[in-house]
Every structure is written in structure tokens, then in C-alpha cells.
Short mmCIF file of C-alpha atoms and ligand atoms in Angstrom, two decimals:
data_model
loop_
_atom_site.label_atom_id
_atom_site.label_comp_id
_atom_site.label_asym_id
_atom_site.label_seq_id
_atom_site.Cartn_x
_atom_site.Cartn_y
_atom_site.Cartn_z
CA MET A 331 43.55 -135.55 18.16
CA PRO A 332 46.28 -133.65 16.32
CA GLU A 333 45.04 -130.04 14.78
CA THR A 334 46.78 -131.21 11.53
CA MET A 335 48.21 -134.47 10.00
CA THR A 336 50.03 -135.52 6.83
CA VAL A 337 48.14 -137.15 4.01
CA GLU A 338 50.27 -140.17 5.03
CA GLN A 339 49.28 -140.29 8.67
CA ALA A 340 45.75 -139.78 7.89
CA ARG A 341 45.63 -142.71 5.06
CA GLU A 342 46.83 -144.97 7.90
CA LEU A 343 44.19 -143.80 10.25
CA VAL A 344 41.59 -144.46 7.42
CA PHE A 345 43.31 -147.80 6.76
CA GLU A 346 43.03 -148.86 10.42
CA ARG A 347 39.08 -147.89 10.30
CA VAL A 348 38.34 -150.29 7.72
CA SER A 349 38.55 -153.89 7.03
CA VAL A 350 37.86 -156.73 4.36
CA LEU A 351 34.23 -157.63 3.80
CA PRO A 352 33.05 -160.98 3.74
CA SER A 353 32.67 -162.90 0.95
CA GLU A 354 29.71 -163.32 -1.32
CA GLU A 355 28.77 -165.89 -4.16
CA VAL A 356 28.16 -164.26 -7.50
CA PRO A 357 27.38 -165.57 -11.01
CA LEU A 358 30.92 -166.07 -12.67
CA LEU A 359 30.50 -162.65 -15.14
CA GLU A 360 29.71 -160.61 -12.01
CA ALA A 361 32.90 -161.38 -10.55
CA LEU A 362 34.85 -159.56 -13.19
CA GLY A 363 37.30 -156.96 -11.79
CA ARG A 364 36.80 -158.37 -8.25
CA VAL A 365 38.91 -160.24 -5.76
CA LEU A 366 38.56 -164.15 -5.23
CA ALA A 367 37.72 -164.75 -1.71
CA SER A 368 38.55 -168.44 -1.69
CA ASP A 369 40.71 -170.64 -3.95
CA ALA A 370 38.92 -171.91 -6.83
CA SER A 371 39.92 -175.54 -8.15
CA SER A 372 38.89 -177.46 -11.21
CA ASP A 373 36.18 -180.23 -11.41
CA ILE A 374 37.82 -181.88 -14.40
CA ASP A 375 41.45 -181.99 -15.95
CA VAL A 376 41.93 -178.85 -18.54
CA ALA A 377 42.22 -180.33 -21.27
CA PRO A 378 39.78 -183.16 -20.57
CA PHE A 379 41.78 -185.43 -23.12
CA ASP A 380 44.66 -185.66 -25.55
CA ASN A 381 43.39 -183.47 -28.48
CA SER A 382 44.96 -182.21 -31.69
CA ALA A 383 46.40 -178.79 -32.06
CA MET A 384 46.07 -178.90 -35.71
CA ASP A 385 43.84 -179.76 -38.75
CA GLY A 386 45.57 -182.73 -39.98
CA PHE A 387 46.25 -186.54 -39.56
CA ALA A 388 46.74 -188.39 -36.52
CA VAL A 389 49.71 -190.96 -37.05
CA ARG A 390 52.06 -193.22 -35.22
CA ALA A 391 55.33 -191.20 -35.44
CA SER A 392 57.39 -194.30 -35.99
CA ASP A 393 55.33 -195.04 -39.18
CA VAL A 394 56.48 -191.69 -40.82
CA ALA A 395 60.10 -191.40 -39.71
CA GLY A 396 62.28 -190.34 -42.22
CA ALA A 397 59.29 -188.90 -44.44
CA SER A 398 60.07 -186.05 -46.97
CA GLU A 399 59.07 -184.35 -49.95
CA ASP A 400 61.46 -186.47 -52.29
CA ALA A 401 60.63 -189.57 -50.03
CA PRO A 402 57.12 -189.24 -48.96
CA VAL A 403 55.45 -192.07 -46.87
CA THR A 404 51.78 -193.03 -47.70
CA LEU A 405 49.39 -194.09 -45.27
CA ASP A 406 45.54 -195.55 -45.25
CA VAL A 407 43.12 -193.02 -43.81
CA ILE A 408 40.99 -195.21 -41.39
CA ALA A 409 38.89 -192.45 -39.70
CA HIS A 410 37.76 -188.65 -39.85
CA ILE A 411 37.39 -187.16 -36.40
CA GLY A 412 35.96 -183.64 -35.91
CA ALA A 413 35.84 -181.57 -32.48
CA GLY A 414 33.24 -183.34 -30.39
CA ASP A 415 33.50 -186.59 -31.69
CA ASP A 416 33.97 -189.59 -29.45
CA VAL A 417 36.61 -191.77 -30.50
CA ALA A 418 36.16 -194.47 -28.34
CA GLY A 419 36.47 -197.50 -30.96
CA ILE A 420 39.04 -195.96 -33.18
CA THR A 421 42.76 -197.21 -32.98
CA VAL A 422 45.15 -195.92 -35.65
CA GLY A 423 47.34 -199.46 -36.48
CA PRO A 424 50.46 -199.51 -38.14
CA ALA A 425 50.68 -197.84 -41.77
CA GLN A 426 47.26 -196.05 -41.04
CA ALA A 427 46.45 -192.55 -40.27
CA ALA A 428 42.93 -190.53 -38.98
CA ARG A 429 41.98 -187.45 -40.33
CA ILE A 430 41.59 -184.87 -37.40
CA MET A 431 40.29 -181.38 -36.76
CA THR A 432 41.89 -178.80 -34.38
CA GLY A 433 40.40 -179.65 -30.86
CA ALA A 434 39.25 -183.33 -32.03
CA ALA A 435 40.38 -185.90 -29.41
CA MET A 436 43.45 -188.03 -30.38
CA PRO A 437 42.47 -191.71 -31.37
CA ALA A 438 44.36 -194.64 -29.88
CA GLY A 439 47.39 -195.63 -31.18
CA ALA A 440 48.17 -192.27 -32.58
CA ASP A 441 50.85 -190.29 -31.11
CA SER A 442 51.30 -187.17 -33.01
CA VAL A 443 49.67 -185.12 -35.66
CA VAL A 444 50.71 -183.93 -39.25
CA MET A 445 49.75 -180.62 -40.34
CA VAL A 446 47.54 -181.05 -43.62
CA GLU A 447 49.62 -178.71 -45.24
CA TYR A 448 52.54 -181.29 -45.28
CA THR A 449 50.11 -183.99 -46.89
CA ARG A 450 49.02 -184.92 -50.37
CA PRO A 451 45.99 -187.30 -51.25
CA VAL A 452 47.63 -190.06 -53.37
CA GLU A 453 43.97 -192.16 -53.98
CA GLY A 454 40.77 -190.34 -52.93
CA ASP A 455 40.20 -187.11 -51.27
CA GLY A 456 41.69 -187.70 -48.13
CA SER A 457 38.63 -188.86 -46.06
CA VAL A 458 38.20 -192.35 -44.87
CA GLY A 459 39.35 -195.07 -47.74
CA SER A 460 41.88 -192.51 -49.31
CA ARG A 461 45.65 -193.01 -49.29
CA VAL A 462 47.63 -189.89 -48.13
CA ALA A 463 51.22 -189.27 -48.78
CA PHE A 464 53.21 -187.45 -45.54
CA LEU A 465 56.04 -185.10 -46.86
CA ARG A 466 57.33 -184.56 -43.29
CA ALA A 467 58.18 -186.66 -40.50
CA PRO A 468 56.67 -185.58 -37.21
CA ILE A 469 58.47 -186.16 -33.77
CA VAL A 470 56.36 -188.17 -31.23
CA GLY A 471 53.61 -185.61 -29.25
CA GLU A 472 53.99 -183.13 -32.07
CA HIS A 473 50.85 -180.68 -32.46
CA VAL A 474 49.02 -182.87 -29.76
CA ARG A 475 47.77 -181.10 -26.73
CA ARG A 476 47.84 -182.84 -23.49
CA ARG A 477 45.29 -183.91 -21.16
CA GLY A 478 45.65 -181.86 -18.00
CA GLU A 479 48.01 -179.20 -19.65
CA GLU A 480 46.40 -176.28 -17.92
CA VAL A 481 44.97 -177.74 -14.55
CA ARG A 482 44.50 -181.07 -13.13
CA ALA A 483 41.02 -182.23 -11.75
CA GLY A 484 40.92 -181.14 -7.72
CA ASP A 485 43.69 -178.67 -8.22
CA VAL A 486 43.36 -174.81 -7.51
CA VAL A 487 43.11 -172.89 -10.67
CA ILE A 488 42.76 -169.55 -9.38
CA GLY A 489 43.96 -168.72 -5.65
CA ALA A 490 42.29 -166.51 -3.21
CA GLY A 491 43.42 -162.75 -3.49
CA ASP A 492 43.63 -162.70 -7.13
CA VAL A 493 41.84 -160.03 -9.15
CA LEU A 494 39.80 -161.97 -11.76
CA GLY A 495 40.31 -160.38 -15.29
CA PRO A 496 38.94 -161.54 -18.48
CA ALA A 497 41.33 -164.29 -18.79
CA ALA A 498 40.56 -165.54 -15.26
CA ILE A 499 36.95 -165.71 -15.86
CA GLY A 500 37.76 -167.76 -18.90
CA LEU A 501 39.85 -170.29 -16.76
CA LEU A 502 37.06 -170.28 -14.10
CA ALA A 503 34.48 -171.35 -16.86
CA ALA A 504 36.70 -173.82 -18.51
CA THR A 505 36.91 -175.59 -14.84
CA GLY A 506 33.31 -175.48 -13.88
CA ASN A 507 32.77 -172.68 -11.70
CA ALA A 508 29.84 -171.16 -12.67
CA SER A 509 29.78 -169.18 -9.57
CA VAL A 510 32.38 -167.73 -7.43
CA ALA A 511 33.00 -166.36 -3.79
CA VAL A 512 34.33 -162.69 -4.12
CA HIS A 513 34.56 -159.93 -1.39
CA ARG A 514 31.38 -157.97 -1.04
CA ARG A 515 31.26 -154.64 -2.52
CA PRO A 516 30.84 -151.86 0.01
CA ARG A 517 27.71 -150.13 0.17
CA VAL A 518 28.36 -146.70 0.36
CA ALA A 519 26.29 -143.85 1.80
CA ILE A 520 26.66 -140.54 -0.12
CA ILE A 521 25.08 -137.55 1.87
CA SER A 522 25.61 -134.35 0.72
CA THR A 523 24.70 -131.52 3.37
CA GLY A 524 24.05 -127.92 2.59
CA SER A 525 20.97 -125.85 2.41
CA GLU A 526 21.88 -124.26 -0.88
CA LEU A 527 21.53 -127.54 -2.63
CA VAL A 528 18.86 -128.49 -5.18
CA GLU A 529 18.62 -131.77 -6.85
CA VAL A 530 20.31 -131.95 -10.49
CA ASP A 531 16.78 -131.95 -12.15
CA GLN A 532 15.75 -128.79 -10.59
CA ALA A 533 16.50 -125.08 -11.68
CA PRO A 534 18.24 -123.49 -8.85
CA GLY A 535 16.51 -120.66 -7.43
CA PRO A 536 18.28 -117.48 -5.92
CA GLY A 537 21.14 -118.62 -3.70
CA LYS A 538 21.06 -121.99 -4.76
CA ILE A 539 23.14 -124.67 -6.56
CA ARG A 540 22.86 -128.17 -7.85
CA ASN A 541 23.97 -130.90 -5.61
CA SER A 542 26.63 -132.00 -8.25
CA ASN A 543 28.94 -133.63 -5.36
CA SER A 544 26.49 -136.15 -4.96
CA TYR A 545 26.96 -137.58 -8.42
CA SER A 546 30.39 -137.19 -8.79
CA ILE A 547 30.93 -139.17 -5.60
CA ALA A 548 28.54 -141.86 -6.76
CA ALA A 549 30.62 -142.08 -9.87
CA GLN A 550 33.83 -142.48 -7.95
CA VAL A 551 32.16 -145.15 -5.73
CA ILE A 552 31.31 -147.16 -8.82
CA ALA A 553 34.73 -146.72 -10.18
CA ALA A 554 36.15 -148.07 -6.95
CA GLY A 555 33.84 -151.11 -7.28
CA GLY A 556 31.47 -149.94 -4.53
CA VAL A 557 27.48 -149.73 -4.65
CA PRO A 558 26.63 -146.09 -4.12
CA VAL A 559 23.38 -145.12 -2.22
CA ARG A 560 22.35 -141.55 -2.43
CA TYR A 561 20.57 -140.14 0.22
CA PRO A 562 18.52 -137.09 -0.10
CA ILE A 563 19.88 -133.42 0.30
CA VAL A 564 20.58 -132.49 4.10
CA PRO A 565 19.99 -128.88 4.95
CA ASP A 566 22.29 -127.41 7.66
CA GLU A 567 20.42 -128.43 10.59
CA ILE A 568 21.56 -130.42 13.45
CA ALA A 569 18.45 -132.63 13.65
CA ALA A 570 18.34 -133.30 9.93
CA THR A 571 22.02 -133.96 9.87
CA ARG A 572 21.60 -136.49 12.82
CA THR A 573 18.48 -138.26 11.39
CA ALA A 574 20.40 -138.65 7.90
CA PHE A 575 23.74 -140.01 9.65
CA GLU A 576 21.77 -142.57 11.42
CA ARG A 577 19.99 -144.10 8.80
CA ALA A 578 23.23 -144.55 6.58
CA ALA A 579 24.86 -146.04 9.59
CA ASP A 580 22.04 -148.65 9.60
CA GLU A 581 22.16 -149.33 6.04
CA CYS A 582 25.53 -148.98 4.88
CA ASP A 583 29.27 -150.32 5.02
CA PHE A 584 30.67 -146.94 4.79
CA ILE A 585 29.43 -142.95 4.91
CA VAL A 586 30.60 -140.19 2.82
CA THR A 587 29.40 -136.79 3.22
CA SER A 588 30.14 -133.47 1.50
CA GLY A 589 30.13 -130.01 2.89
CA GLY A 590 29.81 -129.04 6.24
CA VAL A 591 33.05 -129.72 7.71
CA SER A 592 34.48 -126.23 7.55
CA VAL A 593 34.57 -123.64 10.29
CA GLY A 594 31.28 -122.18 9.02
CA ASP A 595 28.52 -121.04 11.38
CA PHE A 596 26.24 -123.66 9.84
CA ASP A 597 28.75 -126.81 9.49
CA TYR A 598 27.25 -129.42 11.37
CA VAL A 599 28.84 -132.49 10.11
CA LYS A 600 31.57 -132.61 13.05
CA PRO A 601 29.50 -131.79 16.13
CA VAL A 602 26.93 -134.68 15.00
CA LEU A 603 29.69 -137.07 14.27
CA GLU A 604 31.21 -136.42 17.58
CA GLU A 605 27.67 -136.85 19.30
CA LEU A 606 26.81 -140.19 17.37
CA GLY A 607 30.23 -141.72 17.17
CA GLU A 608 33.69 -140.35 17.21
CA LEU A 609 35.74 -137.70 14.95
CA THR A 610 39.33 -139.29 14.24
CA PHE A 611 40.74 -136.07 12.29
CA CYS A 612 39.31 -133.25 10.53
CA LYS A 613 42.43 -131.53 9.05
CA VAL A 614 44.62 -132.77 6.65
CA MET A 615 47.91 -130.87 5.27
CA MET A 616 46.75 -130.59 2.01
CA ARG A 617 45.35 -128.22 -0.71
CA PRO A 618 42.93 -128.90 -2.37
CA GLY A 619 40.56 -129.83 0.90
CA ASN A 620 42.11 -129.14 4.12
CA PRO A 621 39.23 -130.23 6.10
CA GLN A 622 39.18 -133.87 5.43
CA THR A 623 37.61 -135.39 8.10
CA LEU A 624 37.57 -139.24 9.49
CA GLY A 625 35.43 -140.71 12.08
CA SER A 626 32.86 -143.56 12.67
CA ILE A 627 29.40 -144.16 13.73
CA ARG A 628 28.25 -147.31 15.64
CA GLY A 629 31.53 -148.99 14.00
CA VAL A 630 30.72 -147.90 10.13
CA PRO A 631 33.69 -145.64 8.92
CA PHE A 632 32.65 -142.20 8.19
CA PHE A 633 34.68 -139.99 5.87
CA GLY A 634 33.53 -135.98 5.60
CA LEU A 635 34.67 -134.44 2.21
CA PRO A 636 34.98 -130.77 2.17
CA GLY A 637 31.99 -129.23 -0.10
CA ASN A 638 33.86 -127.71 -3.02
CA PRO A 639 33.71 -130.02 -5.85
CA THR A 640 37.55 -130.64 -6.47
CA SER A 641 38.25 -130.79 -3.06
CA THR A 642 35.64 -133.48 -2.63
CA TYR A 643 37.08 -135.19 -5.92
CA VAL A 644 40.56 -135.06 -4.76
CA GLY A 645 39.95 -136.14 -0.86
CA PHE A 646 37.86 -139.19 -2.56
CA GLU A 647 40.67 -140.25 -4.42
CA ILE A 648 43.30 -140.03 -1.64
CA PHE A 649 41.45 -141.21 1.23
CA VAL A 650 38.25 -143.12 0.12
CA ARG A 651 39.04 -145.02 -2.94
CA PRO A 652 41.79 -146.94 -1.49
CA ALA A 653 39.81 -147.34 1.79
CA LEU A 654 36.83 -148.95 -0.55
CA ARG A 655 39.31 -151.02 -2.33
CA LEU A 656 41.11 -152.45 0.78
CA MET A 657 37.33 -153.35 1.90
CA GLN A 658 37.13 -155.54 -1.66
CA GLY A 659 40.28 -157.33 -0.65
CA PHE A 660 42.35 -155.68 -3.06
CA LYS A 661 46.31 -155.41 -2.17
CA HIS A 662 47.19 -152.67 -4.19
CA LEU A 663 45.94 -149.18 -2.63
CA ASP A 664 48.41 -146.84 -4.57
CA ARG A 665 47.72 -145.27 -7.67
CA PRO A 666 51.03 -145.46 -9.83
CA MET A 667 53.18 -142.25 -9.65
CA THR A 668 54.78 -141.08 -13.03
CA LYS A 669 58.13 -138.86 -12.51
CA ALA A 670 57.78 -135.95 -14.98
CA VAL A 671 59.07 -132.39 -15.37
CA LEU A 672 56.73 -129.57 -15.01
CA GLY A 673 55.95 -128.14 -18.63
CA HIS A 674 55.72 -124.49 -17.33
CA ASP A 675 56.21 -122.54 -14.08
CA VAL A 676 54.03 -123.02 -10.95
CA LYS A 677 54.01 -120.66 -8.06
CA LYS A 678 53.22 -122.49 -4.67
CA LYS A 679 51.86 -119.99 -2.03
CA GLN A 680 51.11 -122.03 1.02
CA ASP A 681 53.27 -124.57 2.89
CA ARG A 682 50.61 -127.71 2.46
CA ARG A 683 51.32 -130.07 -0.18
CA TYR A 684 49.53 -129.58 -3.43
CA TYR A 685 47.55 -131.96 -5.46
CA LEU A 686 46.99 -129.97 -8.77
CA ARG A 687 44.88 -131.20 -11.43
CA GLY A 688 47.05 -131.71 -14.27
CA ARG A 689 48.10 -134.12 -17.40
CA VAL A 690 51.14 -135.94 -17.99
CA GLU A 691 52.24 -136.90 -21.31
CA SER A 692 55.23 -138.19 -22.97
CA GLY A 693 57.22 -135.44 -24.59
CA PRO A 694 59.25 -135.45 -27.90
CA GLY A 695 62.54 -136.92 -25.89
CA GLY A 696 60.63 -139.66 -24.23
CA GLU A 697 60.46 -138.05 -20.92
CA TYR A 698 57.10 -137.10 -19.17
CA ILE A 699 55.97 -133.53 -18.91
CA ALA A 700 53.34 -132.22 -16.78
CA THR A 701 50.92 -129.53 -17.23
CA LEU A 702 48.10 -128.34 -15.22
CA SER A 703 44.79 -129.06 -17.04
CA GLY A 704 42.94 -125.48 -16.08
CA SER A 705 41.80 -123.21 -13.25
CA GLN A 706 42.96 -124.65 -9.97
CA SER A 707 40.20 -123.12 -8.19
CA SER A 708 38.53 -125.74 -5.87
CA ALA A 709 35.14 -124.76 -6.80
CA LEU A 710 35.66 -125.82 -10.42
CA LEU A 711 35.87 -129.12 -11.73
CA THR A 712 36.78 -128.68 -15.52
CA ALA A 713 40.55 -129.07 -14.86
CA ALA A 714 40.03 -132.48 -13.32
CA HIS A 715 37.90 -133.52 -16.17
CA ARG A 716 40.51 -132.64 -18.53
CA GLY A 717 43.49 -134.03 -16.76
CA ASN A 718 44.58 -137.37 -16.27
CA CYS A 719 46.87 -136.99 -13.15
CA LEU A 720 47.43 -134.98 -9.58
CA VAL A 721 50.63 -133.03 -9.85
CA VAL A 722 52.16 -133.52 -6.20
CA LEU A 723 54.12 -130.35 -5.29
CA PRO A 724 55.65 -131.16 -1.93
CA GLU A 725 55.43 -129.14 1.48
CA GLY A 726 57.00 -125.69 1.61
CA GLU A 727 56.32 -122.25 -0.29
CA GLY A 728 58.16 -121.88 -3.59
CA PHE A 729 58.48 -120.98 -7.29
CA PHE A 730 58.51 -124.33 -9.11
CA GLU A 731 60.11 -123.47 -12.33
CA ALA A 732 59.25 -125.22 -15.85
CA GLY A 733 61.55 -128.28 -15.79
CA THR A 734 61.58 -129.11 -12.25
CA PRO A 735 60.96 -132.92 -11.50
CA VAL A 736 57.53 -133.53 -10.08
CA ALA A 737 55.67 -136.78 -9.12
CA CYS A 738 52.13 -137.08 -10.77
CA MET A 739 49.78 -139.46 -9.17
CA ARG A 740 48.05 -141.19 -12.03
CA LEU A 741 44.26 -141.41 -11.92
CA ASP A 742 43.90 -143.05 -15.50
CA ILE A 743 45.81 -146.27 -14.43
CA GLU A 744 44.58 -148.83 -11.86
CA GLU A 745 46.61 -149.39 -8.67
CA GLY A 746 49.19 -152.32 -8.98
CA THR A 747 49.94 -151.49 -12.64
CA PRO A 748 53.93 -151.27 -12.78
P1 AMP B 912 30.92 -126.14 2.80
O1 AMP B 912 31.98 -126.99 2.88
O2 AMP B 912 29.64 -126.56 3.25
O3 AMP B 912 31.17 -124.70 3.15
O4 AMP B 912 31.24 -125.98 1.19
C1 AMP B 912 32.08 -125.33 0.63
C2 AMP B 912 31.54 -124.96 -1.18
O5 AMP B 912 31.26 -126.15 -1.70
C3 AMP B 912 30.35 -124.10 -1.13
O6 AMP B 912 30.51 -123.14 -1.82
C4 AMP B 912 29.32 -124.87 -1.17
O7 AMP B 912 28.10 -124.30 -1.96
C5 AMP B 912 29.76 -125.95 -2.02
N1 AMP B 912 29.22 -127.37 -2.27
C6 AMP B 912 28.75 -127.92 -0.91
N2 AMP B 912 27.98 -129.01 -1.18
C7 AMP B 912 27.94 -129.04 -2.67
C8 AMP B 912 27.40 -130.14 -3.31
N3 AMP B 912 26.76 -131.06 -3.03
N4 AMP B 912 27.59 -129.88 -4.80
C9 AMP B 912 28.33 -128.77 -5.27
N5 AMP B 912 28.88 -128.10 -4.31
C10 AMP B 912 28.71 -128.07 -3.26
MG1 MG B 913 27.69 -126.07 3.63
#
């Protein structure tokens, strides 16, 4: 195991550890935002029948040929067809028209629709028995929506691998897919280690702090499409750590821990991981959060995040979120990067790559400007809350002056967005 590795090498190893989860059949609305696992086809033609795209009159175009304001053509209205009406038995013959509403089935004989705005009743009010003047000549097929225009019965309407947005949900509904097969959401065990931790509804006593990481990680799991399973706090003891890890490996698809991966005297995550499974790496050349840890227990992928809240947060974004998305079948695993210029000077004191919590916004000239959104202490989360990106400063020490070009990893834009 290399002592340290680059973020890219570490991510590759994370991706090797996980695989796409099997599919499950879910009610259509529960598929929103998820990845379709098998092709969905249509049980009918959509549209199911030729229908009118306008409120107006269904006519035979040849009957109205040459009609204009100055030389209107007058036809007899023989039917009044609303959306949902059965038109079997209605035939529009020569010199006849059927009053028709948007979405109503086209009657036999008619081949086009003239909008009501281009007609005028000559006798009656335009309903059955009236005579109506047409002020415009339609072309054949005008304002008629064809049967099967969207998809034919039996054809694939949405292919496996597509992410289902609201439009896809609408297409699946129109084509009779009341439930669909999507890749399963990973159940993610969240285990906070630390004898200093108390639950959020408790007032911390002397030397104690609240277990905030359990919540931020759970929120990140939900945002990534996973199902968080929060376990009780694990004190810094070998036996308790072992019991918690074994239980999580039995119950979940992925294990995330916080704390206990550093060089502290009571950091037991790594030894217990080595005892129960395997440790792949435990250090990545980045800041915040150098001791990022990957392994597995009985085949269940395991990611040990550092305990400092911002190291936890950044480590999750860079390693755990893409892994959880891969497991759900998403193809795009990288957040969009925005090229920006620094809005102020930044001093970089260490060689490791920095992921600074910042905001990227468009400046007056249309260029993007990146600024840090608060204290960069890895114990403090406010800058992450106020920011929308991680400002990436490459390896090497140095003084980055205002105006220096930087890349910003967007945490506010979904992967795969161009
Ligand atoms: P550790 O990596 O266990 O040494 O923890 C590093 C720092 O993160 C320490 O200051 C811990 O108190 C803090 N920390 C660890 N776990 C949590 C947690 N679940 N929530 C908030 N802070 C934590
Ligand atoms: Mg600890």
C-alpha cells in the first residue's frame, strides 16, 4: 500500500471497489431522478389516434381549396366532437365539416383542421346544423397530430441507462409504464466514532461535542440518491468498533465512518478494518482531510472519512458521492468544473492539493470570479455552507495572487451538466 496517493489514483481505487447495484421495480413517481435499468417500451401508439391540435373544424382540404377572406367557402356542420368522444360512425363528406376541439379524434373523411379563428358562422352558431364560412385554405394534414407520432406500440420509449427526469416520467406514464425497473439505491451505513460525541438532542457535557457528522453525512447520502442508515455513536474502543463494523457489513451496501482514522492514540478504525477485512489506502495527498481511508469488510465497500467536519464533507464529495452514484448506474461521476480567476490573494502553505470552500460567481465582464467563503479551518463548516464550490489549488506551495486562473468544482450543479 503506497503511503500516499493522488486524488485521481484514490478515486480509481474507490471505483474498482464498487459495482452497479441490481434493479428493483418501483412505482413510476419513485423513479424520478434515478437510472432506468431496462428498456421501457410502450403498450400503445402515442398518440393513440389521429387528433386535432386546435379548436376549429375538421374538413377535407380539397373542399376548402382557394378559400380566403374575400372568397370564403361555406360548409355544413355535421358533427360536434369534443376530446374523449368516440368518432366511430362520423364521416365528413364533401362540402361538410365537423366542429372539433383540441385533442379530439379526427373523424373519417376529414384530413385537416381549420382554426376557429379563420371561420365565421353564416347560419346558426357553428354547432351541428350550422353553415360556416372558411376564410383560409388548409394544407392536407394541417393541425392534425398523427397516431404514433411519439412512439409506436412495442417500441422502446426510454432506453436503459437514461436518467429519469420529469419529462421521462410523463413519457413513461403515457406509454403505460405504471412501474419501472431502476437501479437500487445503496443503503449506506453511517458510523461516527469518538468518545467525545453526544447525540444532537443532548447538551454536550465537559469535553464533549455533538455528533454533527452523522447528520451532514446522512444529508450527503440522501443528496447522492442513497438511503442513510445512521448507527449509534461508537466510542473509541476496539470491541465497540468491531461490533459496529460487523453489523454494518451485514445490513448495508456501503459503510461510511467518521473520525478515528488519524494517528491518535485512540484511533481504531484502521486496525479493526484490517482485522475484519482489508485496508486499501489511508492517506490521500489533499487538504483538507489527508487521512481518507478505503477498504472493505466481507466485500462491502468501506470508506473512512476523517473526523473534522469539513474534511468529512469534502472527502464525501470527492470519493463517496461518485461511488454511490456509480452504484446507482449514473454514467457521469464528475462534478462540472468552472474556470474562474481568484478574487483575492491566497497563500498555499503545503504541497498537497487544496480544496478550498468558496463561491464562484460571474463578474462584471462575464468572467467567473472565485472567492473563499469563510475560514478554511477543517473544524468549521460555515464556509462550506456559504460556498457553492471547491476552489482547487494544484500541488505545490506558493502565493496565488488575485487574478490567477483556478478551477472550481461545482457542488451546486449535477454531474453530467455541460
Ligand atoms: P479524529 O479524526 O477522530 O481525531 O477527529 C478529528 C476531529 O473531528 C476532532 O476534533 C473530533 O472531535 C472531530 N469529530 C470527530 N467526529 C465528529 C463528529 N461525528 N461530529 C463532529 N465532529 C467530530
Ligand atoms: Mg476521534
